[in-house]
């Protein structure tokens, strides 16, 4: 792999003059569009600080800095940002940990763990009847009873200090 080198000053100056000529010909061009035009013409981009310098010296106006909050480029990135804002995270282990902590925060909570391969998947229920119905459906659906665990969380009435 060839060693990356810094662009020479002559090429950088040519790119900056090109940006200034773009602004003279098209005054409403944005800095991003100017940067894309440089890359298209020269095959390589102009460093951000040099692009900004050429853009402002050519008379370009910097407006709408950054992307507006709440806008999304795709549905998946919007879902990922929503998960991050909720404090859950994107990894499966983070989601399972969030479900577990939610289950442990309320009293009493009925938990049904289903062993699926190497993972224990927690399921939360507010009543024992709901948990029992779920277990019945699992076993009738072919799940092994040895792969299902049921727990009810109750206060112990003992203070434990660590």
mmCIF file with all atom_site columns, C-alpha atoms in Angstrom:
data_model
loop_
_atom_site.group_PDB
_atom_site.id
_atom_site.type_symbol
_atom_site.label_atom_id
_atom_site.label_alt_id
_atom_site.label_comp_id
_atom_site.label_asym_id
_atom_site.label_entity_id
_atom_site.label_seq_id
_atom_site.pdbx_PDB_ins_code
_atom_site.Cartn_x
_atom_site.Cartn_y
_atom_site.Cartn_z
_atom_site.occupancy
_atom_site.B_iso_or_equiv
_atom_site.pdbx_formal_charge
_atom_site.auth_seq_id
_atom_site.auth_comp_id
_atom_site.auth_asym_id
_atom_site.auth_atom_id
_atom_site.pdbx_PDB_model_num
ATOM 1   C CA . UNK A 1 1   ? 0.000   0.000   0.000   1.00 0.00 ? 1   UNK A CA 1
ATOM 2   C CA . UNK A 1 2   ? 1.521   3.348   -0.996  1.00 0.00 ? 2   UNK A CA 1
ATOM 3   C CA . UNK A 1 3   ? 2.417   5.775   1.744   1.00 0.00 ? 3   UNK A CA 1
ATOM 4   C CA . UNK A 1 4   ? -0.052  8.639   2.140   1.00 0.00 ? 4   UNK A CA 1
ATOM 5   C CA . UNK A 1 5   ? 1.491   12.030  1.616   1.00 0.00 ? 5   UNK A CA 1
ATOM 6   C CA . UNK A 1 6   ? 0.277   15.486  2.334   1.00 0.00 ? 6   UNK A CA 1
ATOM 7   C CA . UNK A 1 7   ? -0.931  17.452  -0.675  1.00 0.00 ? 7   UNK A CA 1
ATOM 8   C CA . UNK A 1 8   ? 1.564   19.882  -2.113  1.00 0.00 ? 8   UNK A CA 1
ATOM 9   C CA . UNK A 1 9   ? 1.040   23.614  -1.752  1.00 0.00 ? 9   UNK A CA 1
ATOM 10  C CA . UNK A 1 10  ? 0.582   24.173  -5.503  1.00 0.00 ? 10  UNK A CA 1
ATOM 11  C CA . UNK A 1 11  ? -2.333  21.728  -5.693  1.00 0.00 ? 11  UNK A CA 1
ATOM 12  C CA . UNK A 1 12  ? -3.895  23.174  -2.554  1.00 0.00 ? 12  UNK A CA 1
ATOM 13  C CA . UNK A 1 13  ? -3.629  26.683  -4.009  1.00 0.00 ? 13  UNK A CA 1
ATOM 14  C CA . UNK A 1 14  ? -5.234  25.477  -7.276  1.00 0.00 ? 14  UNK A CA 1
ATOM 15  C CA . UNK A 1 15  ? -8.087  23.911  -5.333  1.00 0.00 ? 15  UNK A CA 1
ATOM 16  C CA . UNK A 1 16  ? -8.594  27.098  -3.308  1.00 0.00 ? 16  UNK A CA 1
ATOM 17  C CA . UNK A 1 17  ? -8.642  29.234  -6.471  1.00 0.00 ? 17  UNK A CA 1
ATOM 18  C CA . UNK A 1 18  ? -11.170 26.796  -7.955  1.00 0.00 ? 18  UNK A CA 1
ATOM 19  C CA . UNK A 1 19  ? -13.419 27.217  -4.895  1.00 0.00 ? 19  UNK A CA 1
ATOM 20  C CA . UNK A 1 20  ? -13.175 31.001  -5.157  1.00 0.00 ? 20  UNK A CA 1
ATOM 21  C CA . UNK A 1 21  ? -14.088 30.869  -8.859  1.00 0.00 ? 21  UNK A CA 1
ATOM 22  C CA . UNK A 1 22  ? -17.059 28.630  -8.063  1.00 0.00 ? 22  UNK A CA 1
ATOM 23  C CA . UNK A 1 23  ? -18.354 31.210  -5.570  1.00 0.00 ? 23  UNK A CA 1
ATOM 24  C CA . UNK A 1 24  ? -17.847 34.025  -8.088  1.00 0.00 ? 24  UNK A CA 1
ATOM 25  C CA . UNK A 1 25  ? -19.858 32.105  -10.710 1.00 0.00 ? 25  UNK A CA 1
ATOM 26  C CA . UNK A 1 26  ? -22.466 30.663  -8.333  1.00 0.00 ? 26  UNK A CA 1
ATOM 27  C CA . UNK A 1 27  ? -22.861 32.860  -5.236  1.00 0.00 ? 27  UNK A CA 1
ATOM 28  C CA . UNK A 1 28  ? -25.537 30.652  -3.619  1.00 0.00 ? 28  UNK A CA 1
ATOM 29  C CA . UNK A 1 29  ? -23.338 27.514  -3.578  1.00 0.00 ? 29  UNK A CA 1
ATOM 30  C CA . UNK A 1 30  ? -22.836 25.896  -0.186  1.00 0.00 ? 30  UNK A CA 1
ATOM 31  C CA . UNK A 1 31  ? -19.499 24.943  1.280   1.00 0.00 ? 31  UNK A CA 1
ATOM 32  C CA . UNK A 1 32  ? -20.419 21.253  1.071   1.00 0.00 ? 32  UNK A CA 1
ATOM 33  C CA . UNK A 1 33  ? -21.266 21.580  -2.619  1.00 0.00 ? 33  UNK A CA 1
ATOM 34  C CA . UNK A 1 34  ? -17.978 23.404  -3.229  1.00 0.00 ? 34  UNK A CA 1
ATOM 35  C CA . UNK A 1 35  ? -16.093 20.619  -1.451  1.00 0.00 ? 35  UNK A CA 1
ATOM 36  C CA . UNK A 1 36  ? -17.838 17.995  -3.587  1.00 0.00 ? 36  UNK A CA 1
ATOM 37  C CA . UNK A 1 37  ? -16.971 19.939  -6.759  1.00 0.00 ? 37  UNK A CA 1
ATOM 38  C CA . UNK A 1 38  ? -13.295 20.049  -5.705  1.00 0.00 ? 38  UNK A CA 1
ATOM 39  C CA . UNK A 1 39  ? -13.269 16.293  -5.126  1.00 0.00 ? 39  UNK A CA 1
ATOM 40  C CA . UNK A 1 40  ? -14.981 15.676  -8.471  1.00 0.00 ? 40  UNK A CA 1
ATOM 41  C CA . UNK A 1 41  ? -12.539 17.865  -10.418 1.00 0.00 ? 41  UNK A CA 1
ATOM 42  C CA . UNK A 1 42  ? -9.259  17.032  -8.693  1.00 0.00 ? 42  UNK A CA 1
ATOM 43  C CA . UNK A 1 43  ? -9.965  13.490  -7.485  1.00 0.00 ? 43  UNK A CA 1
ATOM 44  C CA . UNK A 1 44  ? -9.027  14.366  -3.913  1.00 0.00 ? 44  UNK A CA 1
ATOM 45  C CA . UNK A 1 45  ? -10.679 16.573  -1.356  1.00 0.00 ? 45  UNK A CA 1
ATOM 46  C CA . UNK A 1 46  ? -9.469  19.860  0.042   1.00 0.00 ? 46  UNK A CA 1
ATOM 47  C CA . UNK A 1 47  ? -8.760  19.908  3.782   1.00 0.00 ? 47  UNK A CA 1
ATOM 48  C CA . UNK A 1 48  ? -11.684 21.358  5.728   1.00 0.00 ? 48  UNK A CA 1
ATOM 49  C CA . UNK A 1 49  ? -9.788  24.341  7.126   1.00 0.00 ? 49  UNK A CA 1
ATOM 50  C CA . UNK A 1 50  ? -8.393  25.214  3.657   1.00 0.00 ? 50  UNK A CA 1
ATOM 51  C CA . UNK A 1 51  ? -11.853 24.799  2.103   1.00 0.00 ? 51  UNK A CA 1
ATOM 52  C CA . UNK A 1 52  ? -13.419 27.077  4.717   1.00 0.00 ? 52  UNK A CA 1
ATOM 53  C CA . UNK A 1 53  ? -10.643 29.621  4.239   1.00 0.00 ? 53  UNK A CA 1
ATOM 54  C CA . UNK A 1 54  ? -11.120 29.674  0.442   1.00 0.00 ? 54  UNK A CA 1
ATOM 55  C CA . UNK A 1 55  ? -14.909 29.685  0.782   1.00 0.00 ? 55  UNK A CA 1
ATOM 56  C CA . UNK A 1 56  ? -15.044 32.689  3.127   1.00 0.00 ? 56  UNK A CA 1
ATOM 57  C CA . UNK A 1 57  ? -12.315 34.630  1.291   1.00 0.00 ? 57  UNK A CA 1
ATOM 58  C CA . UNK A 1 58  ? -14.205 34.114  -1.974  1.00 0.00 ? 58  UNK A CA 1
ATOM 59  C CA . UNK A 1 59  ? -17.321 35.687  -0.454  1.00 0.00 ? 59  UNK A CA 1
ATOM 60  C CA . UNK A 1 60  ? -19.214 32.540  0.554   1.00 0.00 ? 60  UNK A CA 1
ATOM 61  C CA . UNK A 1 61  ? -21.493 32.710  3.568   1.00 0.00 ? 61  UNK A CA 1
ATOM 62  C CA . UNK A 1 62  ? -21.406 29.982  6.235   1.00 0.00 ? 62  UNK A CA 1
ATOM 63  C CA . UNK A 1 63  ? -24.978 29.198  7.233   1.00 0.00 ? 63  UNK A CA 1
ATOM 64  C CA . UNK A 1 64  ? -26.940 26.268  8.659   1.00 0.00 ? 64  UNK A CA 1
ATOM 65  C CA . UNK A 1 65  ? -23.975 24.788  10.465  1.00 0.00 ? 65  UNK A CA 1
ATOM 66  C CA . UNK A 1 66  ? -24.429 21.098  11.142  1.00 0.00 ? 66  UNK A CA 1
ATOM 67  C CA . UNK A 1 67  ? -27.452 18.907  10.683  1.00 0.00 ? 67  UNK A CA 1
ATOM 68  C CA . UNK A 1 68  ? -30.688 19.974  12.337  1.00 0.00 ? 68  UNK A CA 1
ATOM 69  C CA . UNK A 1 69  ? -31.648 17.929  15.358  1.00 0.00 ? 69  UNK A CA 1
ATOM 70  C CA . UNK A 1 70  ? -34.247 15.288  14.714  1.00 0.00 ? 70  UNK A CA 1
ATOM 71  C CA . UNK A 1 71  ? -33.484 14.906  11.017  1.00 0.00 ? 71  UNK A CA 1
ATOM 72  C CA . UNK A 1 72  ? -32.454 11.506  9.841   1.00 0.00 ? 72  UNK A CA 1
ATOM 73  C CA . UNK A 1 73  ? -30.746 10.091  6.810   1.00 0.00 ? 73  UNK A CA 1
ATOM 74  C CA . UNK A 1 74  ? -32.355 6.693   7.272   1.00 0.00 ? 74  UNK A CA 1
ATOM 75  C CA . UNK A 1 75  ? -34.945 4.937   9.366   1.00 0.00 ? 75  UNK A CA 1
ATOM 76  C CA . UNK A 1 76  ? -32.340 2.657   10.938  1.00 0.00 ? 76  UNK A CA 1
ATOM 77  C CA . UNK A 1 77  ? -30.211 5.575   12.120  1.00 0.00 ? 77  UNK A CA 1
ATOM 78  C CA . UNK A 1 78  ? -33.332 7.203   13.568  1.00 0.00 ? 78  UNK A CA 1
ATOM 79  C CA . UNK A 1 79  ? -34.122 3.999   15.437  1.00 0.00 ? 79  UNK A CA 1
ATOM 80  C CA . UNK A 1 80  ? -30.535 3.773   16.678  1.00 0.00 ? 80  UNK A CA 1
ATOM 81  C CA . UNK A 1 81  ? -30.620 7.365   17.952  1.00 0.00 ? 81  UNK A CA 1
ATOM 82  C CA . UNK A 1 82  ? -33.966 6.724   19.672  1.00 0.00 ? 82  UNK A CA 1
ATOM 83  C CA . UNK A 1 83  ? -32.504 3.669   21.408  1.00 0.00 ? 83  UNK A CA 1
ATOM 84  C CA . UNK A 1 84  ? -29.508 5.695   22.563  1.00 0.00 ? 84  UNK A CA 1
ATOM 85  C CA . UNK A 1 85  ? -31.737 8.487   23.884  1.00 0.00 ? 85  UNK A CA 1
ATOM 86  C CA . UNK A 1 86  ? -33.775 5.935   25.822  1.00 0.00 ? 86  UNK A CA 1
ATOM 87  C CA . UNK A 1 87  ? -30.607 4.783   27.559  1.00 0.00 ? 87  UNK A CA 1
ATOM 88  C CA . UNK A 1 88  ? -30.954 1.204   26.361  1.00 0.00 ? 88  UNK A CA 1
ATOM 89  C CA . UNK A 1 89  ? -28.153 0.996   23.789  1.00 0.00 ? 89  UNK A CA 1
ATOM 90  C CA . UNK A 1 90  ? -27.870 -0.849  20.498  1.00 0.00 ? 90  UNK A CA 1
ATOM 91  C CA . UNK A 1 91  ? -26.161 -4.101  21.449  1.00 0.00 ? 91  UNK A CA 1
ATOM 92  C CA . UNK A 1 92  ? -28.306 -7.095  22.326  1.00 0.00 ? 92  UNK A CA 1
ATOM 93  C CA . UNK A 1 93  ? -26.578 -7.389  25.680  1.00 0.00 ? 93  UNK A CA 1
ATOM 94  C CA . UNK A 1 94  ? -27.506 -3.768  26.455  1.00 0.00 ? 94  UNK A CA 1
ATOM 95  C CA . UNK A 1 95  ? -31.134 -4.426  25.547  1.00 0.00 ? 95  UNK A CA 1
ATOM 96  C CA . UNK A 1 96  ? -31.214 -7.558  27.738  1.00 0.00 ? 96  UNK A CA 1
ATOM 97  C CA . UNK A 1 97  ? -29.617 -5.614  30.616  1.00 0.00 ? 97  UNK A CA 1
ATOM 98  C CA . UNK A 1 98  ? -32.246 -2.874  30.251  1.00 0.00 ? 98  UNK A CA 1
ATOM 99  C CA . UNK A 1 99  ? -35.048 -5.447  30.340  1.00 0.00 ? 99  UNK A CA 1
ATOM 100 C CA . UNK A 1 100 ? -33.482 -7.056  33.408  1.00 0.00 ? 100 UNK A CA 1
ATOM 101 C CA . UNK A 1 101 ? -33.080 -3.775  35.287  1.00 0.00 ? 101 UNK A CA 1
ATOM 102 C CA . UNK A 1 102 ? -36.645 -2.806  34.395  1.00 0.00 ? 102 UNK A CA 1
ATOM 103 C CA . UNK A 1 103 ? -37.825 -6.144  35.738  1.00 0.00 ? 103 UNK A CA 1
ATOM 104 C CA . UNK A 1 104 ? -35.879 -5.730  38.959  1.00 0.00 ? 104 UNK A CA 1
ATOM 105 C CA . UNK A 1 105 ? -37.074 -2.184  39.596  1.00 0.00 ? 105 UNK A CA 1
ATOM 106 C CA . UNK A 1 106 ? -40.741 -3.028  40.282  1.00 0.00 ? 106 UNK A CA 1
ATOM 107 C CA . UNK A 1 107 ? -42.085 -5.125  43.137  1.00 0.00 ? 107 UNK A CA 1
ATOM 108 C CA . UNK A 1 108 ? -43.348 -7.792  42.836  1.00 0.00 ? 108 UNK A CA 1
ATOM 109 C CA . UNK A 1 109 ? -42.288 -8.765  39.342  1.00 0.00 ? 109 UNK A CA 1
ATOM 110 C CA . UNK A 1 110 ? -42.722 -12.123 37.734  1.00 0.00 ? 110 UNK A CA 1
ATOM 111 C CA . UNK A 1 111 ? -39.827 -13.241 35.551  1.00 0.00 ? 111 UNK A CA 1
ATOM 112 C CA . UNK A 1 112 ? -39.764 -16.113 33.111  1.00 0.00 ? 112 UNK A CA 1
ATOM 113 C CA . UNK A 1 113 ? -36.335 -17.000 31.728  1.00 0.00 ? 113 UNK A CA 1
ATOM 114 C CA . UNK A 1 114 ? -36.156 -19.054 28.569  1.00 0.00 ? 114 UNK A CA 1
ATOM 115 C CA . UNK A 1 115 ? -32.786 -20.626 27.732  1.00 0.00 ? 115 UNK A CA 1
ATOM 116 C CA . UNK A 1 116 ? -32.316 -20.245 23.995  1.00 0.00 ? 116 UNK A CA 1
ATOM 117 C CA . UNK A 1 117 ? -28.973 -21.707 22.951  1.00 0.00 ? 117 UNK A CA 1
ATOM 118 C CA . UNK A 1 118 ? -26.386 -20.022 25.175  1.00 0.00 ? 118 UNK A CA 1
ATOM 119 C CA . UNK A 1 119 ? -28.632 -17.069 26.095  1.00 0.00 ? 119 UNK A CA 1
ATOM 120 C CA . UNK A 1 120 ? -31.142 -16.665 28.898  1.00 0.00 ? 120 UNK A CA 1
ATOM 121 C CA . UNK A 1 121 ? -33.928 -14.452 27.555  1.00 0.00 ? 121 UNK A CA 1
ATOM 122 C CA . UNK A 1 122 ? -35.906 -12.700 30.320  1.00 0.00 ? 122 UNK A CA 1
ATOM 123 C CA . UNK A 1 123 ? -39.647 -12.068 29.979  1.00 0.00 ? 123 UNK A CA 1
ATOM 124 C CA . UNK A 1 124 ? -41.454 -9.761  32.400  1.00 0.00 ? 124 UNK A CA 1
ATOM 125 C CA . UNK A 1 125 ? -45.011 -10.149 33.644  1.00 0.00 ? 125 UNK A CA 1
ATOM 126 C CA . UNK A 1 126 ? -47.015 -8.133  36.133  1.00 0.00 ? 126 UNK A CA 1
ATOM 127 C CA . UNK A 1 127 ? -49.070 -11.080 37.413  1.00 0.00 ? 127 UNK A CA 1
ATOM 128 C CA . UNK A 1 128 ? -48.326 -14.722 38.091  1.00 0.00 ? 128 UNK A CA 1
ATOM 129 C CA . UNK A 1 129 ? -51.297 -15.718 35.903  1.00 0.00 ? 129 UNK A CA 1
ATOM 130 C CA . UNK A 1 130 ? -49.701 -14.031 32.863  1.00 0.00 ? 130 UNK A CA 1
ATOM 131 C CA . UNK A 1 131 ? -46.388 -15.772 33.586  1.00 0.00 ? 131 UNK A CA 1
ATOM 132 C CA . UNK A 1 132 ? -48.067 -19.172 33.996  1.00 0.00 ? 132 UNK A CA 1
ATOM 133 C CA . UNK A 1 133 ? -50.008 -18.726 30.736  1.00 0.00 ? 133 UNK A CA 1
ATOM 134 C CA . UNK A 1 134 ? -46.773 -17.849 28.930  1.00 0.00 ? 134 UNK A CA 1
ATOM 135 C CA . UNK A 1 135 ? -44.988 -20.904 30.348  1.00 0.00 ? 135 UNK A CA 1
ATOM 136 C CA . UNK A 1 136 ? -47.903 -23.122 29.328  1.00 0.00 ? 136 UNK A CA 1
ATOM 137 C CA . UNK A 1 137 ? -47.751 -21.787 25.757  1.00 0.00 ? 137 UNK A CA 1
ATOM 138 C CA . UNK A 1 138 ? -43.986 -22.355 25.656  1.00 0.00 ? 138 UNK A CA 1
ATOM 139 C CA . UNK A 1 139 ? -44.243 -25.973 26.803  1.00 0.00 ? 139 UNK A CA 1
ATOM 140 C CA . UNK A 1 140 ? -47.189 -26.682 24.509  1.00 0.00 ? 140 UNK A CA 1
ATOM 141 C CA . UNK A 1 141 ? -45.135 -25.156 21.694  1.00 0.00 ? 141 UNK A CA 1
ATOM 142 C CA . UNK A 1 142 ? -42.366 -27.703 22.251  1.00 0.00 ? 142 UNK A CA 1
ATOM 143 C CA . UNK A 1 143 ? -40.026 -25.935 24.678  1.00 0.00 ? 143 UNK A CA 1
ATOM 144 C CA . UNK A 1 144 ? -38.318 -28.174 27.194  1.00 0.00 ? 144 UNK A CA 1
ATOM 145 C CA . UNK A 1 145 ? -39.450 -27.491 30.781  1.00 0.00 ? 145 UNK A CA 1
ATOM 146 C CA . UNK A 1 146 ? -35.792 -27.656 31.856  1.00 0.00 ? 146 UNK A CA 1
ATOM 147 C CA . UNK A 1 147 ? -35.090 -24.601 29.664  1.00 0.00 ? 147 UNK A CA 1
ATOM 148 C CA . UNK A 1 148 ? -37.723 -22.453 31.385  1.00 0.00 ? 148 UNK A CA 1
ATOM 149 C CA . UNK A 1 149 ? -37.280 -20.742 34.744  1.00 0.00 ? 149 UNK A CA 1
ATOM 150 C CA . UNK A 1 150 ? -39.877 -18.810 36.765  1.00 0.00 ? 150 UNK A CA 1
ATOM 151 C CA . UNK A 1 151 ? -39.008 -16.305 39.492  1.00 0.00 ? 151 UNK A CA 1
ATOM 152 C CA . UNK A 1 152 ? -41.096 -13.973 41.578  1.00 0.00 ? 152 UNK A CA 1
ATOM 153 C CA . UNK A 1 153 ? -39.326 -11.054 43.163  1.00 0.00 ? 153 UNK A CA 1
ATOM 154 C CA . UNK A 1 154 ? -40.444 -10.225 46.693  1.00 0.00 ? 154 UNK A CA 1
ATOM 155 C CA . UNK A 1 155 ? -38.949 -7.972  49.336  1.00 0.00 ? 155 UNK A CA 1
ATOM 156 C CA . UNK A 1 156 ? -36.827 -9.956  51.810  1.00 0.00 ? 156 UNK A CA 1
ATOM 157 C CA . UNK A 1 157 ? -37.468 -7.670  54.766  1.00 0.00 ? 157 UNK A CA 1
ATOM 158 C CA . UNK A 1 158 ? -33.756 -7.723  55.580  1.00 0.00 ? 158 UNK A CA 1
ATOM 159 C CA . UNK A 1 159 ? -31.360 -4.849  55.089  1.00 0.00 ? 159 UNK A CA 1
ATOM 160 C CA . UNK A 1 160 ? -28.160 -5.892  53.387  1.00 0.00 ? 160 UNK A CA 1
ATOM 161 C CA . UNK A 1 161 ? -25.126 -3.650  53.449  1.00 0.00 ? 161 UNK A CA 1
ATOM 162 C CA . UNK A 1 162 ? -22.195 -4.141  51.130  1.00 0.00 ? 162 UNK A CA 1
#
